[in-house]
mmCIF file of C-alpha atoms in Angstrom:
data_model
loop_
_atom_site.group_PDB
_atom_site.id
_atom_site.type_symbol
_atom_site.label_atom_id
_atom_site.label_comp_id
_atom_site.label_asym_id
_atom_site.label_seq_id
_atom_site.Cartn_x
_atom_site.Cartn_y
_atom_site.Cartn_z
ATOM 1 C CA MET A 28 2.813 -37.240 50.113
ATOM 2 C CA ALA A 29 4.070 -37.728 46.628
ATOM 3 C CA SER A 30 0.823 -39.238 45.399
ATOM 4 C CA LEU A 31 -1.251 -36.488 46.974
ATOM 5 C CA SER A 32 0.910 -33.729 45.496
ATOM 6 C CA SER A 33 0.812 -35.431 42.106
ATOM 7 C CA ARG A 34 -2.990 -35.482 42.098
ATOM 8 C CA ALA A 35 -3.134 -31.828 43.183
ATOM 9 C CA ARG A 36 -0.787 -30.626 40.476
ATOM 10 C CA LEU A 37 -1.923 -29.360 37.107
ATOM 11 C CA ARG A 38 -0.877 -31.430 34.105
ATOM 12 C CA PHE A 39 1.673 -30.015 31.660
ATOM 13 C CA ASN A 40 3.250 -31.108 28.382
ATOM 14 C CA LEU A 41 6.846 -32.363 28.166
ATOM 15 C CA SER A 42 7.785 -29.795 25.566
ATOM 16 C CA SER A 43 11.607 -29.725 25.599
ATOM 17 C CA GLN A 44 13.391 -32.588 23.812
ATOM 18 C CA ASN A 45 16.757 -31.544 25.199
ATOM 19 C CA SER A 46 15.490 -32.285 28.706
ATOM 20 C CA ARG A 47 14.781 -35.966 28.156
ATOM 21 C CA VAL A 48 18.235 -37.373 27.442
ATOM 22 C CA ASP A 49 21.080 -38.694 29.562
ATOM 23 C CA ALA A 50 23.769 -36.376 30.891
ATOM 24 C CA ILE A 51 26.971 -36.325 28.873
ATOM 25 C CA SER A 52 29.255 -36.118 31.911
ATOM 26 C CA GLY A 53 30.512 -39.185 33.726
ATOM 27 C CA ARG A 54 29.115 -39.933 37.143
ATOM 28 C CA LEU A 55 30.964 -40.880 40.282
ATOM 29 C CA PRO A 56 30.365 -44.346 41.754
ATOM 30 C CA GLN A 57 28.029 -43.570 44.631
ATOM 31 C CA ARG A 58 26.895 -46.806 46.209
ATOM 32 C CA ARG A 59 26.840 -46.382 49.977
ATOM 33 C CA SER A 60 29.309 -49.248 50.417
ATOM 34 C CA ASP A 61 31.774 -47.595 48.010
ATOM 35 C CA LEU A 62 32.054 -44.277 49.874
ATOM 36 C CA SER A 63 35.507 -43.504 51.222
ATOM 37 C CA ALA A 64 36.195 -40.290 53.130
ATOM 38 C CA GLU A 65 37.788 -38.773 50.009
ATOM 39 C CA LEU A 66 34.878 -39.746 47.771
ATOM 40 C CA ALA A 67 32.334 -38.472 50.309
ATOM 41 C CA SER A 68 34.076 -35.088 50.355
ATOM 42 C CA GLU A 69 34.068 -34.994 46.553
ATOM 43 C CA ILE A 70 30.346 -35.758 46.424
ATOM 44 C CA ILE A 71 29.647 -33.065 49.014
ATOM 45 C CA GLY A 72 31.579 -30.527 46.929
ATOM 46 C CA LYS A 73 29.654 -31.482 43.781
ATOM 47 C CA CYS A 74 26.334 -31.110 45.609
ATOM 48 C CA TYR A 75 27.299 -27.625 46.790
ATOM 49 C CA ARG A 76 28.267 -26.625 43.251
ATOM 50 C CA GLN A 77 25.044 -28.026 41.809
ATOM 51 C CA ILE A 78 22.782 -26.220 44.280
ATOM 52 C CA PHE A 79 24.752 -23.035 45.019
ATOM 53 C CA PHE A 80 27.152 -22.942 42.010
ATOM 54 C CA HIS A 81 29.853 -22.243 44.584
ATOM 55 C CA ALA A 82 29.837 -22.189 48.373
ATOM 56 C CA MET A 83 32.021 -20.093 50.637
ATOM 57 C CA SER A 84 33.306 -21.604 53.855
ATOM 58 C CA PHE A 85 30.623 -19.823 55.906
ATOM 59 C CA ASP A 86 27.894 -21.242 53.615
ATOM 60 C CA ARG A 87 28.774 -24.837 54.393
ATOM 61 C CA ASP A 88 26.770 -26.930 56.841
ATOM 62 C CA PRO A 89 29.160 -29.013 58.992
ATOM 63 C CA PHE A 90 26.332 -30.934 60.695
ATOM 64 C CA LEU A 91 24.766 -31.938 57.380
ATOM 65 C CA GLU A 92 28.158 -32.935 55.989
ATOM 66 C CA SER A 93 28.885 -35.003 59.102
ATOM 67 C CA GLN A 94 25.588 -36.860 58.713
ATOM 68 C CA PHE A 95 26.389 -37.700 55.111
ATOM 69 C CA LYS A 96 29.958 -38.836 55.840
ATOM 70 C CA SER A 97 28.733 -41.091 58.639
ATOM 71 C CA GLY A 98 26.175 -42.712 56.316
ATOM 72 C CA SER A 99 23.164 -41.431 58.250
ATOM 73 C CA ILE A 100 21.675 -39.699 55.186
ATOM 74 C CA THR A 101 21.749 -40.246 51.432
ATOM 75 C CA VAL A 102 22.771 -37.848 48.665
ATOM 76 C CA ARG A 103 19.086 -37.080 48.170
ATOM 77 C CA ASP A 104 18.744 -36.176 51.868
ATOM 78 C CA PHE A 105 21.860 -34.015 51.645
ATOM 79 C CA VAL A 106 20.455 -32.145 48.640
ATOM 80 C CA ARG A 107 17.179 -31.624 50.516
ATOM 81 C CA GLY A 108 19.115 -30.155 53.451
ATOM 82 C CA LEU A 109 20.882 -27.684 51.154
ATOM 83 C CA LEU A 110 17.614 -26.625 49.518
ATOM 84 C CA LEU A 111 15.951 -26.016 52.885
ATOM 85 C CA SER A 112 18.979 -24.203 54.332
ATOM 86 C CA GLU A 113 18.953 -20.555 55.344
ATOM 87 C CA ARG A 114 21.610 -19.874 52.708
ATOM 88 C CA PHE A 115 19.379 -21.101 49.872
ATOM 89 C CA TYR A 116 16.284 -19.380 51.267
ATOM 90 C CA ASN A 117 17.967 -15.984 51.531
ATOM 91 C CA GLY A 118 19.797 -16.296 48.226
ATOM 92 C CA TYR A 119 17.099 -17.790 46.000
ATOM 93 C CA VAL A 120 13.684 -18.087 47.652
ATOM 94 C CA ALA A 121 13.178 -14.776 49.458
ATOM 95 C CA CYS A 122 14.182 -12.702 46.417
ATOM 96 C CA ASN A 123 12.034 -14.441 43.777
ATOM 97 C CA ASN A 124 8.388 -15.063 42.988
ATOM 98 C CA ASN A 125 6.991 -18.596 42.914
ATOM 99 C CA GLU A 126 7.445 -19.155 39.179
ATOM 100 C CA ARG A 127 11.087 -18.138 39.285
ATOM 101 C CA ILE A 128 11.644 -20.331 42.349
ATOM 102 C CA VAL A 129 10.285 -23.224 40.281
ATOM 103 C CA GLU A 130 12.794 -22.475 37.511
ATOM 104 C CA GLN A 131 15.668 -22.353 39.989
ATOM 105 C CA VAL A 132 14.808 -25.581 41.820
ATOM 106 C CA VAL A 133 13.812 -27.630 38.757
ATOM 107 C CA GLY A 134 17.013 -26.559 36.992
ATOM 108 C CA ARG A 135 19.229 -27.513 39.918
ATOM 109 C CA VAL A 136 17.432 -30.638 41.162
ATOM 110 C CA LEU A 137 15.998 -32.208 38.007
ATOM 111 C CA GLY A 138 18.845 -30.920 35.826
ATOM 112 C CA ARG A 139 16.704 -29.427 33.070
ATOM 113 C CA PRO A 140 14.813 -26.240 32.167
ATOM 114 C CA VAL A 141 11.117 -26.122 32.972
ATOM 115 C CA TYR A 142 8.902 -27.444 30.193
ATOM 116 C CA GLY A 143 7.068 -24.152 29.917
ATOM 117 C CA SER A 144 4.576 -21.866 31.644
ATOM 118 C CA ASP A 145 2.247 -24.794 32.400
ATOM 119 C CA GLU A 146 4.856 -26.557 34.513
ATOM 120 C CA LYS A 147 5.779 -23.322 36.292
ATOM 121 C CA ARG A 148 2.112 -22.737 37.075
ATOM 122 C CA SER A 149 1.659 -26.316 38.246
ATOM 123 C CA TRP A 150 4.557 -26.235 40.695
ATOM 124 C CA SER A 151 3.635 -22.678 41.805
ATOM 125 C CA ILE A 152 0.310 -24.031 43.026
ATOM 126 C CA VAL A 153 2.206 -26.640 45.075
ATOM 127 C CA ILE A 154 4.301 -23.852 46.653
ATOM 128 C CA ALA A 155 1.178 -21.822 47.426
ATOM 129 C CA GLU A 156 -0.605 -24.785 49.015
ATOM 130 C CA GLN A 157 2.244 -26.650 50.729
ATOM 131 C CA GLY A 158 4.957 -24.038 51.147
ATOM 132 C CA PHE A 159 8.517 -24.168 49.840
ATOM 133 C CA SER A 160 9.454 -27.240 51.890
ATOM 134 C CA GLY A 161 6.451 -29.121 50.498
ATOM 135 C CA PHE A 162 7.508 -28.161 46.981
ATOM 136 C CA VAL A 163 11.066 -29.413 47.604
ATOM 137 C CA ASP A 164 9.770 -32.715 48.969
ATOM 138 C CA ALA A 165 7.440 -33.123 45.980
ATOM 139 C CA VAL A 166 10.274 -32.568 43.497
ATOM 140 C CA LEU A 167 12.624 -34.942 45.307
ATOM 141 C CA ALA A 168 9.863 -37.559 45.562
ATOM 142 C CA SER A 169 8.894 -37.293 41.899
ATOM 143 C CA PRO A 170 9.316 -40.333 39.608
ATOM 144 C CA GLU A 171 11.515 -38.194 37.345
ATOM 145 C CA TYR A 172 14.017 -37.581 40.126
ATOM 146 C CA PHE A 173 14.143 -41.219 41.249
ATOM 147 C CA GLU A 174 14.445 -42.562 37.706
ATOM 148 C CA ARG A 175 17.264 -40.162 36.908
ATOM 149 C CA PHE A 176 19.232 -39.932 40.159
ATOM 150 C CA GLY A 177 17.752 -42.291 42.742
ATOM 151 C CA ASN A 178 18.863 -41.874 46.359
ATOM 152 C CA ASP A 179 22.629 -41.856 45.897
ATOM 153 C CA GLU A 180 23.476 -40.017 42.685
ATOM 154 C CA ILE A 181 24.294 -36.326 42.496
ATOM 155 C CA PRO A 182 21.727 -34.261 40.589
ATOM 156 C CA GLU A 183 23.375 -32.932 37.454
ATOM 157 C CA GLN A 184 22.385 -31.146 34.323
ATOM 158 C CA VAL A 185 20.842 -33.184 31.548
ATOM 159 C CA ASN A 186 22.681 -32.408 28.333
ATOM 160 C CA ARG A 187 22.340 -33.242 24.712
ATOM 161 C CA THR A 188 25.054 -32.919 22.071
ATOM 162 C CA LEU A 189 23.551 -31.068 19.115
ATOM 163 C CA PRO A 190 24.986 -30.767 15.572
ATOM 164 C CA GLY A 191 27.046 -27.605 15.184
ATOM 165 C CA ARG A 192 27.251 -27.031 18.927
ATOM 166 C CA PRO A 193 30.322 -28.036 20.949
ATOM 167 C CA GLN A 194 28.340 -28.191 24.220
ATOM 168 C CA GLY A 195 24.892 -29.084 25.469
ATOM 169 C CA GLU A 196 22.510 -26.835 27.386
ATOM 170 C CA MET A 197 23.901 -23.847 29.279
ATOM 171 C CA PRO A 198 24.121 -24.523 33.046
ATOM 172 C CA ILE A 199 21.239 -23.187 35.102
ATOM 173 C CA TYR A 200 23.459 -20.834 37.128
ATOM 174 C CA GLN A 201 24.677 -19.169 33.906
ATOM 175 C CA ARG A 202 21.323 -19.051 32.151
ATOM 176 C CA LEU A 203 19.266 -17.917 35.146
ATOM 177 C CA PRO A 204 20.678 -15.417 37.694
ATOM 178 C CA ARG A 205 19.609 -16.050 41.272
ATOM 179 C CA TYR A 206 17.194 -13.097 41.301
ATOM 180 C CA GLY A 207 15.304 -11.257 38.570
ATOM 181 C CA GLU A 208 14.987 -7.663 37.441
ATOM 182 C CA SER A 209 12.104 -6.851 39.811
ATOM 183 C CA TRP A 210 14.209 -7.705 42.872
ATOM 184 C CA ARG A 211 17.209 -5.800 41.519
ATOM 185 C CA GLU A 212 15.051 -2.715 40.926
ATOM 186 C CA ARG A 213 13.736 -2.980 44.474
ATOM 187 C CA LEU A 214 17.281 -3.102 45.892
ATOM 188 C CA ILE A 215 18.235 -0.056 43.825
ATOM 189 C CA ARG A 216 15.090 1.805 44.911
ATOM 190 C CA ASP A 217 15.776 1.048 48.589
ATOM 191 C CA GLY A 218 19.387 2.193 48.234
ATOM 192 C CA LEU A 219 20.806 -1.266 48.936
ATOM 193 C CA MET A 220 22.373 -1.653 45.504
ATOM 194 C CA LEU A 221 23.862 0.685 42.878
ATOM 195 C CA SER A 222 22.426 0.873 39.397
ATOM 196 C CA ILE A 223 24.783 0.351 36.461
ATOM 197 C CA ASP A 224 24.737 4.083 35.639
ATOM 198 C CA ALA A 225 25.479 5.045 39.246
ATOM 199 C CA PHE A 226 28.306 2.520 39.462
ATOM 200 C CA ASN A 227 29.829 3.779 36.213
ATOM 201 C CA LYS A 228 29.748 7.351 37.497
ATOM 202 C CA ILE A 229 31.453 6.403 40.743
ATOM 203 C CA SER A 230 34.081 4.241 39.080
ATOM 204 C CA ARG A 231 35.037 6.921 36.521
ATOM 205 C CA PRO A 232 37.983 9.147 37.523
ATOM 206 C CA MET A 233 37.097 12.616 38.815
ATOM 207 C CA THR A 234 38.051 15.372 36.345
ATOM 208 C CA VAL A 235 37.463 19.121 36.157
ATOM 209 C CA SER A 236 35.031 18.678 33.265
ATOM 210 C CA ARG A 237 32.963 16.230 35.310
ATOM 211 C CA LEU A 238 32.829 18.654 38.240
ATOM 212 C CA ILE A 239 31.679 21.497 35.997
ATOM 213 C CA TYR A 240 29.319 19.879 33.494
ATOM 214 C CA GLU A 241 27.795 16.882 35.307
ATOM 215 C CA LYS A 242 25.163 18.260 37.668
ATOM 216 C CA PRO A 243 24.521 15.915 40.639
ATOM 217 C CA LYS A 244 21.184 15.464 42.416
ATOM 218 C CA GLY A 245 19.905 15.885 45.953
ATOM 219 C CA ARG A 246 22.327 17.064 48.631
ATOM 220 C CA LEU A 247 25.258 16.736 46.286
ATOM 221 C CA LEU A 248 23.714 19.501 44.164
ATOM 222 C CA LYS A 249 24.189 22.003 47.005
ATOM 223 C CA LEU A 250 27.811 20.950 47.438
ATOM 224 C CA TRP A 251 28.296 21.128 43.680
ATOM 225 C CA LEU A 252 26.914 24.713 43.544
ATOM 226 C CA LEU A 253 29.014 25.732 46.557
ATOM 227 C CA PHE A 254 32.108 24.301 44.883
ATOM 228 C CA LEU A 255 31.405 26.254 41.682
ATOM 229 C CA ILE A 256 30.803 29.499 43.584
ATOM 230 C CA VAL A 257 33.898 29.155 45.758
ATOM 231 C CA GLY A 258 36.005 27.942 42.859
ATOM 232 C CA GLY A 259 34.763 30.711 40.573
ATOM 233 C CA ALA A 260 35.339 33.402 43.202
ATOM 234 C CA GLY A 261 38.775 32.050 43.983
ATOM 235 C CA SER A 262 39.726 31.944 40.304
ATOM 236 C CA LEU A 263 38.490 35.526 39.777
ATOM 237 C CA TYR A 264 40.430 36.759 42.812
ATOM 238 C CA LEU A 265 43.586 35.036 41.572
ATOM 239 C CA VAL A 266 43.274 36.590 38.098
ATOM 240 C CA LEU A 267 42.730 40.087 39.565
ATOM 241 C CA LEU A 268 45.678 39.623 41.894
ATOM 242 C CA ILE A 269 47.941 38.657 38.999
ATOM 243 C CA PHE A 270 46.850 41.651 36.913
ATOM 244 C CA SER A 271 47.272 43.933 39.905
ATOM 245 C CA GLN A 272 50.830 42.759 40.436
ATOM 246 C CA MET A 273 51.629 43.036 36.730
ATOM 247 C CA PHE A 274 50.463 46.624 36.317
ATOM 248 C CA THR A 275 51.439 48.048 39.688
ATOM 249 C CA ILE A 276 54.109 50.774 39.292
ATOM 250 C CA ARG A 277 56.897 50.391 41.815
#
């Protein structure tokens, strides 16, 4: 499968020097014979953080974890299971186009940014022809993955210490949000998410000046006009009542 996908892919230049160096962080010993229950749990946690950044209790896969702890699958198999999980599909695949999916997976699995538009286009063709699962298998079967992580090392970001910079490359989950602007605009348009302006309006405290000068839209406009009419009429009645009481001769 790997050889077929390699022949089908477009060629691209390795354009980023920062992506072809060793990681600066230390790695855990991960030979299968060295795995204790404590170490297996630590590796599982690191895999979740690498793929999901963080995982809530309901995001975890007990069956996949059990397979890894029993030695039935390798770290590479565990990572594949996380990538093909419903959690990853709903959170990263369904809400992105193919090129952004490539950025997300390459960043998390190969530990580096994509080399450029040529690589994104190359892997996008793999997704279009073989589906997302075929793309995941092709990445995990690539010589780059095996040379860097093999079967039993946790994928991690490739870093490079640069002069004048205290850290290497920014982590993928900080540099690249899980969905782009187009998906966010769609959620806002469908009423499933608040825009920044709408959120700021809701979070601001309600004052008299806001009620008077900030005209709402839609159905709220009718309520806003009714409030002004009732409030204005009530205020006028109160003023007349006060004057009437003040100037009434008893």
